[in-house]
Structure formats: C-alpha cells, structure tokens
JSON list of C-alpha atoms in Angstrom, two decimals:
[
{"chain": "C", "resi": 1, "resn": "MET", "atom": "CA", "xyz": [59.50, 5.02, -0.03]},
{"chain": "C", "resi": 2, "resn": "ALA", "atom": "CA", "xyz": [61.11, 8.39, 0.41]},
{"chain": "C", "resi": 3, "resn": "LYS", "atom": "CA", "xyz": [61.02, 9.18, -3.42]},
{"chain": "C", "resi": 4, "resn": "GLU", "atom": "CA", "xyz": [57.17, 8.68, -3.23]},
{"chain": "C", "resi": 5, "resn": "ARG", "atom": "CA", "xyz": [56.73, 11.02, -0.36]},
{"chain": "C", "resi": 6, "resn": "ILE", "atom": "CA", "xyz": [58.79, 13.69, -2.18]},
{"chain": "C", "resi": 7, "resn": "LYS", "atom": "CA", "xyz": [56.66, 13.09, -5.26]},
{"chain": "C", "resi": 8, "resn": "THR", "atom": "CA", "xyz": [53.49, 13.45, -3.40]},
{"chain": "C", "resi": 9, "resn": "ALA", "atom": "CA", "xyz": [54.86, 16.72, -1.64]},
{"chain": "C", "resi": 10, "resn": "LEU", "atom": "CA", "xyz": [55.67, 18.09, -4.92]},
{"chain": "C", "resi": 11, "resn": "ALA", "atom": "CA", "xyz": [52.35, 17.32, -6.37]},
{"chain": "C", "resi": 12, "resn": "PHE", "atom": "CA", "xyz": [50.53, 19.06, -3.52]},
{"chain": "C", "resi": 13, "resn": "GLY", "atom": "CA", "xyz": [47.92, 21.36, -4.81]},
{"chain": "C", "resi": 14, "resn": "LYS", "atom": "CA", "xyz": [48.00, 19.87, -8.32]},
{"chain": "C", "resi": 15, "resn": "GLU", "atom": "CA", "xyz": [46.07, 16.99, -9.75]},
{"chain": "C", "resi": 16, "resn": "ARG", "atom": "CA", "xyz": [47.38, 13.89, -8.12]},
{"chain": "C", "resi": 17, "resn": "GLU", "atom": "CA", "xyz": [47.72, 10.50, -9.69]},
{"chain": "C", "resi": 18, "resn": "GLU", "atom": "CA", "xyz": [44.70, 8.15, -9.03]},
{"chain": "C", "resi": 19, "resn": "LYS", "atom": "CA", "xyz": [45.51, 5.06, -7.02]},
{"chain": "C", "resi": 20, "resn": "ALA", "atom": "CA", "xyz": [45.25, 1.90, -8.97]},
{"chain": "C", "resi": 21, "resn": "ASN", "atom": "CA", "xyz": [43.26, 0.00, -6.42]},
{"chain": "C", "resi": 22, "resn": "LYS", "atom": "CA", "xyz": [40.66, 2.73, -5.91]},
{"chain": "C", "resi": 23, "resn": "PRO", "atom": "CA", "xyz": [37.05, 1.48, -6.47]},
{"chain": "C", "resi": 24, "resn": "ALA", "atom": "CA", "xyz": [35.20, 2.69, -9.57]},
{"chain": "C", "resi": 25, "resn": "GLY", "atom": "CA", "xyz": [32.47, 4.31, -7.63]},
{"chain": "C", "resi": 26, "resn": "ASN", "atom": "CA", "xyz": [28.91, 4.21, -9.04]},
{"chain": "C", "resi": 27, "resn": "THR", "atom": "CA", "xyz": [29.03, 1.91, -12.14]},
{"chain": "C", "resi": 28, "resn": "ILE", "atom": "CA", "xyz": [25.28, 2.26, -12.90]},
{"chain": "C", "resi": 29, "resn": "PRO", "atom": "CA", "xyz": [24.90, 4.64, -15.78]},
{"chain": "C", "resi": 30, "resn": "VAL", "atom": "CA", "xyz": [22.49, 7.63, -15.23]},
{"chain": "C", "resi": 31, "resn": "PRO", "atom": "CA", "xyz": [20.26, 8.46, -18.07]},
{"chain": "C", "resi": 32, "resn": "ALA", "atom": "CA", "xyz": [20.67, 11.65, -19.68]},
{"chain": "C", "resi": 33, "resn": "GLY", "atom": "CA", "xyz": [18.20, 14.27, -18.51]},
{"chain": "C", "resi": 34, "resn": "SER", "atom": "CA", "xyz": [17.23, 12.47, -15.36]},
{"chain": "C", "resi": 35, "resn": "THR", "atom": "CA", "xyz": [18.93, 14.86, -13.00]},
{"chain": "C", "resi": 36, "resn": "LYS", "atom": "CA", "xyz": [18.24, 18.62, -12.85]},
{"chain": "C", "resi": 37, "resn": "ASN", "atom": "CA", "xyz": [20.05, 21.27, -10.77]},
{"chain": "C", "resi": 38, "resn": "LYS", "atom": "CA", "xyz": [18.04, 22.99, -8.13]},
{"chain": "C", "resi": 39, "resn": "LYS", "atom": "CA", "xyz": [16.70, 26.36, -9.17]},
{"chain": "C", "resi": 40, "resn": "ARG", "atom": "CA", "xyz": [18.95, 29.16, -7.75]},
{"chain": "C", "resi": 41, "resn": "LEU", "atom": "CA", "xyz": [16.60, 31.66, -6.35]},
{"chain": "C", "resi": 42, "resn": "GLY", "atom": "CA", "xyz": [17.51, 35.13, -5.08]},
{"chain": "C", "resi": 43, "resn": "ARG", "atom": "CA", "xyz": [20.57, 35.96, -7.24]},
{"chain": "C", "resi": 44, "resn": "GLY", "atom": "CA", "xyz": [19.85, 39.75, -8.04]},
{"chain": "C", "resi": 45, "resn": "ILE", "atom": "CA", "xyz": [16.82, 41.40, -9.67]},
{"chain": "C", "resi": 46, "resn": "GLY", "atom": "CA", "xyz": [18.27, 40.77, -13.14]},
{"chain": "C", "resi": 47, "resn": "SER", "atom": "CA", "xyz": [18.09, 37.02, -12.90]},
{"chain": "C", "resi": 48, "resn": "LYS", "atom": "CA", "xyz": [14.21, 36.62, -13.11]},
{"chain": "C", "resi": 49, "resn": "THR", "atom": "CA", "xyz": [14.34, 34.66, -9.73]},
{"chain": "C", "resi": 50, "resn": "GLY", "atom": "CA", "xyz": [15.77, 37.44, -7.67]},
{"chain": "C", "resi": 51, "resn": "LYS", "atom": "CA", "xyz": [14.42, 39.97, -5.32]},
{"chain": "C", "resi": 52, "resn": "THR", "atom": "CA", "xyz": [11.38, 37.97, -3.75]},
{"chain": "C", "resi": 53, "resn": "GLY", "atom": "CA", "xyz": [12.62, 34.69, -5.02]},
{"chain": "C", "resi": 54, "resn": "GLY", "atom": "CA", "xyz": [9.23, 33.43, -6.26]},
{"chain": "C", "resi": 55, "resn": "ARG", "atom": "CA", "xyz": [7.58, 34.18, -2.80]},
{"chain": "C", "resi": 56, "resn": "GLY", "atom": "CA", "xyz": [5.51, 37.30, -3.86]},
{"chain": "C", "resi": 57, "resn": "SER", "atom": "CA", "xyz": [5.74, 40.40, -1.70]},
{"chain": "C", "resi": 58, "resn": "LYS", "atom": "CA", "xyz": [5.35, 40.65, 2.19]},
{"chain": "C", "resi": 59, "resn": "GLY", "atom": "CA", "xyz": [3.13, 38.41, 4.14]},
{"chain": "C", "resi": 60, "resn": "GLN", "atom": "CA", "xyz": [3.62, 35.23, 6.25]},
{"chain": "C", "resi": 61, "resn": "TYR", "atom": "CA", "xyz": [4.48, 33.00, 3.16]},
{"chain": "C", "resi": 62, "resn": "ALA", "atom": "CA", "xyz": [7.28, 35.39, 2.26]},
{"chain": "C", "resi": 63, "resn": "ARG", "atom": "CA", "xyz": [8.61, 35.57, 5.67]},
{"chain": "C", "resi": 64, "resn": "ASN", "atom": "CA", "xyz": [8.45, 32.09, 7.25]},
{"chain": "C", "resi": 65, "resn": "THR", "atom": "CA", "xyz": [6.96, 28.82, 6.57]},
{"chain": "C", "resi": 66, "resn": "VAL", "atom": "CA", "xyz": [3.41, 27.86, 7.50]},
{"chain": "C", "resi": 67, "resn": "ARG", "atom": "CA", "xyz": [2.67, 24.42, 9.13]},
{"chain": "C", "resi": 68, "resn": "ARG", "atom": "CA", "xyz": [0.64, 21.87, 7.49]},
{"chain": "C", "resi": 69, "resn": "GLY", "atom": "CA", "xyz": [-3.10, 22.08, 8.27]},
{"chain": "C", "resi": 70, "resn": "PHE", "atom": "CA", "xyz": [-2.76, 25.83, 9.22]},
{"chain": "C", "resi": 71, "resn": "GLU", "atom": "CA", "xyz": [-5.87, 27.82, 8.09]},
{"chain": "C", "resi": 72, "resn": "GLY", "atom": "CA", "xyz": [-4.82, 31.34, 8.96]},
{"chain": "C", "resi": 73, "resn": "GLY", "atom": "CA", "xyz": [-5.96, 31.07, 12.54]},
{"chain": "C", "resi": 74, "resn": "GLN", "atom": "CA", "xyz": [-9.41, 29.88, 11.85]},
{"chain": "C", "resi": 75, "resn": "MET", "atom": "CA", "xyz": [-10.25, 26.72, 13.67]},
{"chain": "C", "resi": 76, "resn": "PRO", "atom": "CA", "xyz": [-8.79, 24.04, 11.49]},
{"chain": "C", "resi": 77, "resn": "ILE", "atom": "CA", "xyz": [-11.17, 21.39, 9.85]},
{"chain": "C", "resi": 78, "resn": "HIS", "atom": "CA", "xyz": [-9.58, 18.55, 11.72]},
{"chain": "C", "resi": 79, "resn": "ARG", "atom": "CA", "xyz": [-10.60, 20.20, 14.95]},
{"chain": "C", "resi": 80, "resn": "ARG", "atom": "CA", "xyz": [-14.07, 21.42, 13.77]},
{"chain": "C", "resi": 81, "resn": "LEU", "atom": "CA", "xyz": [-15.10, 17.79, 12.91]},
{"chain": "C", "resi": 82, "resn": "PRO", "atom": "CA", "xyz": [-16.29, 15.42, 15.82]},
{"chain": "C", "resi": 83, "resn": "LYS", "atom": "CA", "xyz": [-14.16, 12.46, 16.68]},
{"chain": "C", "resi": 84, "resn": "ARG", "atom": "CA", "xyz": [-16.40, 9.33, 17.03]},
{"chain": "C", "resi": 85, "resn": "GLY", "atom": "CA", "xyz": [-15.78, 5.57, 17.12]},
{"chain": "C", "resi": 86, "resn": "PHE", "atom": "CA", "xyz": [-12.71, 3.82, 16.20]},
{"chain": "C", "resi": 87, "resn": "THR", "atom": "CA", "xyz": [-11.56, 1.16, 13.72]},
{"chain": "C", "resi": 88, "resn": "SER", "atom": "CA", "xyz": [-10.74, -2.35, 15.16]},
{"chain": "C", "resi": 89, "resn": "ILE", "atom": "CA", "xyz": [-7.48, -3.76, 14.21]},
{"chain": "C", "resi": 90, "resn": "PHE", "atom": "CA", "xyz": [-9.04, -7.30, 14.36]},
{"chain": "C", "resi": 91, "resn": "HIS", "atom": "CA", "xyz": [-11.88, -6.38, 11.83]},
{"chain": "C", "resi": 92, "resn": "LYS", "atom": "CA", "xyz": [-12.09, -8.78, 8.98]},
{"chain": "C", "resi": 93, "resn": "ASP", "atom": "CA", "xyz": [-13.73, -7.84, 5.68]},
{"chain": "C", "resi": 94, "resn": "PHE", "atom": "CA", "xyz": [-15.57, -10.91, 4.05]},
{"chain": "C", "resi": 95, "resn": "PHE", "atom": "CA", "xyz": [-16.41, -10.99, 0.26]},
{"chain": "C", "resi": 96, "resn": "PRO", "atom": "CA", "xyz": [-20.18, -11.96, 0.02]},
{"chain": "C", "resi": 97, "resn": "ILE", "atom": "CA", "xyz": [-21.06, -14.86, -2.09]},
{"chain": "C", "resi": 98, "resn": "ASN", "atom": "CA", "xyz": [-24.98, -15.59, -2.20]},
{"chain": "C", "resi": 99, "resn": "LEU", "atom": "CA", "xyz": [-26.44, -18.96, -2.80]},
{"chain": "C", "resi": 100, "resn": "ARG", "atom": "CA", "xyz": [-27.97, -17.78, -6.10]},
{"chain": "C", "resi": 101, "resn": "ASP", "atom": "CA", "xyz": [-24.48, -17.01, -7.40]},
{"chain": "C", "resi": 102, "resn": "LEU", "atom": "CA", "xyz": [-23.33, -20.60, -6.61]},
{"chain": "C", "resi": 103, "resn": "GLU", "atom": "CA", "xyz": [-26.59, -22.09, -8.27]},
{"chain": "C", "resi": 104, "resn": "LYS", "atom": "CA", "xyz": [-25.89, -19.75, -11.40]},
{"chain": "C", "resi": 105, "resn": "SER", "atom": "CA", "xyz": [-22.35, -20.86, -11.72]},
{"chain": "C", "resi": 106, "resn": "GLY", "atom": "CA", "xyz": [-23.34, -24.67, -11.82]},
{"chain": "C", "resi": 107, "resn": "LEU", "atom": "CA", "xyz": [-20.93, -25.93, -9.30]},
{"chain": "C", "resi": 108, "resn": "THR", "atom": "CA", "xyz": [-21.66, -28.98, -7.38]},
{"chain": "C", "resi": 109, "resn": "GLY", "atom": "CA", "xyz": [-19.81, -31.59, -5.16]},
{"chain": "C", "resi": 110, "resn": "ASN", "atom": "CA", "xyz": [-17.05, -30.23, -3.03]},
{"chain": "C", "resi": 111, "resn": "ILE", "atom": "CA", "xyz": [-16.44, -26.54, -3.44]},
{"chain": "C", "resi": 112, "resn": "ASP", "atom": "CA", "xyz": [-13.72, -24.50, -1.80]},
{"chain": "C", "resi": 113, "resn": "ALA", "atom": "CA", "xyz": [-11.71, -21.36, -2.45]},
{"chain": "C", "resi": 114, "resn": "LYS", "atom": "CA", "xyz": [-9.57, -23.06, -5.36]},
{"chain": "C", "resi": 115, "resn": "ILE", "atom": "CA", "xyz": [-12.65, -23.99, -7.12]},
{"chain": "C", "resi": 116, "resn": "MET", "atom": "CA", "xyz": [-14.34, -20.59, -6.71]},
{"chain": "C", "resi": 117, "resn": "VAL", "atom": "CA", "xyz": [-11.33, -19.01, -8.19]},
{"chain": "C", "resi": 118, "resn": "GLU", "atom": "CA", "xyz": [-11.28, -21.33, -11.15]},
{"chain": "C", "resi": 119, "resn": "SER", "atom": "CA", "xyz": [-14.94, -20.37, -11.83]},
{"chain": "C", "resi": 120, "resn": "LYS", "atom": "CA", "xyz": [-14.17, -16.72, -11.47]},
{"chain": "C", "resi": 121, "resn": "ILE", "atom": "CA", "xyz": [-16.39, -16.11, -8.44]},
{"chain": "C", "resi": 122, "resn": "LEU", "atom": "CA", "xyz": [-13.32, -15.02, -6.37]},
{"chain": "C", "resi": 123, "resn": "ASP", "atom": "CA", "xyz": [-10.25, -13.28, -7.53]},
{"chain": "C", "resi": 124, "resn": "ASN", "atom": "CA", "xyz": [-7.84, -14.76, -5.14]},
{"chain": "C", "resi": 125, "resn": "GLU", "atom": "CA", "xyz": [-7.78, -17.91, -2.84]},
{"chain": "C", "resi": 126, "resn": "SER", "atom": "CA", "xyz": [-6.62, -16.08, 0.19]},
{"chain": "C", "resi": 127, "resn": "THR", "atom": "CA", "xyz": [-9.72, -13.81, 0.04]},
{"chain": "C", "resi": 128, "resn": "LEU", "atom": "CA", "xyz": [-12.13, -14.21, 3.02]},
{"chain": "C", "resi": 129, "resn": "PHE", "atom": "CA", "xyz": [-15.48, -15.06, 1.93]},
{"chain": "C", "resi": 130, "resn": "LYS", "atom": "CA", "xyz": [-18.95, -15.68, 3.54]},
{"chain": "C", "resi": 131, "resn": "ILE", "atom": "CA", "xyz": [-21.82, -17.61, 2.12]},
{"chain": "C", "resi": 132, "resn": "LEU", "atom": "CA", "xyz": [-25.06, -15.67, 2.30]},
{"chain": "C", "resi": 133, "resn": "GLY", "atom": "CA", "xyz": [-28.72, -17.14, 2.10]},
{"chain": "C", "resi": 134, "resn": "THR", "atom": "CA", "xyz": [-30.07, -14.95, -0.76]},
{"chain": "C", "resi": 135, "resn": "GLY", "atom": "CA", "xyz": [-31.50, -17.39, -3.49]},
{"chain": "C", "resi": 136, "resn": "GLU", "atom": "CA", "xyz": [-32.35, -20.94, -3.44]},
{"chain": "C", "resi": 137, "resn": "ILE", "atom": "CA", "xyz": [-29.88, -24.01, -3.85]},
{"chain": "C", "resi": 138, "resn": "THR", "atom": "CA", "xyz": [-31.10, -27.21, -5.61]},
{"chain": "C", "resi": 139, "resn": "LYS", "atom": "CA", "xyz": [-28.14, -29.29, -5.71]},
{"chain": "C", "resi": 140, "resn": "ALA", "atom": "CA", "xyz": [-26.25, -30.97, -2.77]},
{"chain": "C", "resi": 141, "resn": "ILE", "atom": "CA", "xyz": [-23.01, -29.11, -2.18]},
{"chain": "C", "resi": 142, "resn": "HIS", "atom": "CA", "xyz": [-20.18, -29.53, 0.44]},
{"chain": "C", "resi": 143, "resn": "ILE", "atom": "CA", "xyz": [-18.74, -26.23, 0.83]},
{"chain": "C", "resi": 144, "resn": "VAL", "atom": "CA", "xyz": [-15.61, -24.88, 2.75]},
{"chain": "C", "resi": 145, "resn": "ALA", "atom": "CA", "xyz": [-15.75, -21.21, 3.45]},
{"chain": "C", "resi": 146, "resn": "ASP", "atom": "CA", "xyz": [-14.69, -18.54, 5.98]},
{"chain": "C", "resi": 147, "resn": "GLY", "atom": "CA", "xyz": [-18.29, -17.80, 7.25]},
{"chain": "C", "resi": 148, "resn": "PHE", "atom": "CA", "xyz": [-21.86, -18.62, 6.64]},
{"chain": "C", "resi": 149, "resn": "SER", "atom": "CA", "xyz": [-25.09, -16.90, 7.51]},
{"chain": "C", "resi": 150, "resn": "ALA", "atom": "CA", "xyz": [-27.63, -19.00, 9.38]},
{"chain": "C", "resi": 151, "resn": "SER", "atom": "CA", "xyz": [-30.13, -19.00, 6.46]},
{"chain": "C", "resi": 152, "resn": "ALA", "atom": "CA", "xyz": [-27.37, -20.15, 3.98]},
{"chain": "C", "resi": 153, "resn": "LYS", "atom": "CA", "xyz": [-26.32, -23.00, 6.54]},
{"chain": "C", "resi": 154, "resn": "GLU", "atom": "CA", "xyz": [-29.86, -24.08, 6.71]},
{"chain": "C", "resi": 155, "resn": "LYS", "atom": "CA", "xyz": [-30.66, -24.01, 2.89]},
{"chain": "C", "resi": 156, "resn": "ILE", "atom": "CA", "xyz": [-27.43, -25.91, 2.07]},
{"chain": "C", "resi": 157, "resn": "GLU", "atom": "CA", "xyz": [-28.24, -28.71, 4.71]},
{"chain": "C", "resi": 158, "resn": "LYS", "atom": "CA", "xyz": [-31.77, -28.93, 3.66]},
{"chain": "C", "resi": 159, "resn": "ALA", "atom": "CA", "xyz": [-30.69, -29.52, 0.02]},
{"chain": "C", "resi": 160, "resn": "GLY", "atom": "CA", "xyz": [-28.38, -32.42, 1.32]},
{"chain": "C", "resi": 161, "resn": "GLY", "atom": "CA", "xyz": [-25.09, -30.69, 1.42]},
{"chain": "C", "resi": 162, "resn": "SER", "atom": "CA", "xyz": [-22.73, -29.85, 4.21]},
{"chain": "C", "resi": 163, "resn": "VAL", "atom": "CA", "xyz": [-20.79, -26.64, 5.53]},
{"chain": "C", "resi": 164, "resn": "LYS", "atom": "CA", "xyz": [-17.34, -26.41, 7.07]},
{"chain": "C", "resi": 165, "resn": "LEU", "atom": "CA", "xyz": [-15.31, -23.30, 8.09]},
{"chain": "C", "resi": 166, "resn": "ARG", "atom": "CA", "xyz": [-11.93, -22.95, 6.65]},
{"chain": "C", "resi": 167, "resn": "SER", "atom": "CA", "xyz": [-10.24, -22.04, 10.02]},
{"chain": "C", "resi": 168, "resn": "GLU", "atom": "CA", "xyz": [-11.39, -25.28, 11.51]},
{"chain": "C", "resi": 169, "resn": "ILE", "atom": "CA", "xyz": [-10.06, -27.40, 8.71]},
{"chain": "C", "resi": 170, "resn": "ALA", "atom": "CA", "xyz": [-6.70, -25.31, 9.00]},
{"chain": "C", "resi": 171, "resn": "SER", "atom": "CA", "xyz": [-6.48, -25.92, 12.85]},
{"chain": "C", "resi": 172, "resn": "LYS", "atom": "CA", "xyz": [-7.03, -29.64, 12.52]},
{"chain": "C", "resi": 173, "resn": "GLU", "atom": "CA", "xyz": [-4.16, -29.81, 9.85]},
{"chain": "C", "resi": 174, "resn": "ALA", "atom": "CA", "xyz": [-1.73, -27.74, 12.02]}
]
C-alpha cells in the first residue's frame, strides 16, 4: 500500500497509469467529418475573422443582441394585427365522405372504417369521418361512422339501410 502511494506521488505531474477497471467511455464510433470546431472569431486583423468578428461596423447588431420580433422600434406585426377568436381544444376535424363516393365505390352490406380503408376511401382506421348527403344511394347499406348529416341519414334509411355512430358502439362494448 505504501509503495503504491510513493509511486503515485512520484508520478505527480506526469502521465499516470490508467486504472484497469475504468469504463471505456463512449464506445459508439463518431463518423469522420461529423463534428466541426466552432469558428474562432476576433483573433486579430490578420486572421480574416478579426477586428469586427463578422458583425460589420458599429450599430446595434455589432454592439448587442436584438430580441426576436424586434422591428427597430416600429410597432411589431404581432401587435399590429388584431387578436380575434380562439381555437377550441375540443374541436374535432371530420373527414367528409359523400353518399356519391359510397355509391361509386360499390360497397354494400355492413360498412365500417376497416372496410373503407380496404377500399381506399379512408387512409387510416382511426380517422374521424362523417357521411354527408351529396348524391344518391340505391343499395341498402348498414354503416358505422363518427357522424352523419341529416340528409345522409334520411337517404340511407330511405334506401333500406341503417346508421350507427362509432362512439355509441364503443361505449356499449366498454
């Protein structure tokens, strides 16, 4: 123990031996050229980046920083424009699907989001969609959607079909 301390004391200021149980550090290799040194500004006029250090001569930008949105004392745009209305956090955007789209796709029987994704009417099963009444429907369809317009509901039921809301089915299952 004493020999180790003497050896350490003699090695003071010199390169010391690495301890065997020291962790290796970052073992992930860094690709060549992925890290660059920061540009060293203001190292004398002979360095090309000296004297004014890329800030030009005089003025506010050379002397201090300018806060975001500052327009030189002019009334900023975010204060000139009127503030009106608000965006509700409960607002839901529905993807509109018209009855003519369902008629054109040739879907019959029970129709839900999964079938609409397979027939490329919808992109995703979780998309909220509403059936609108533009167009006519001739076949009886039983459709499950997130919303219906009054005219669409009337036309579907007139053709011998039925409508159900997806939220009602989910609440019954839960």
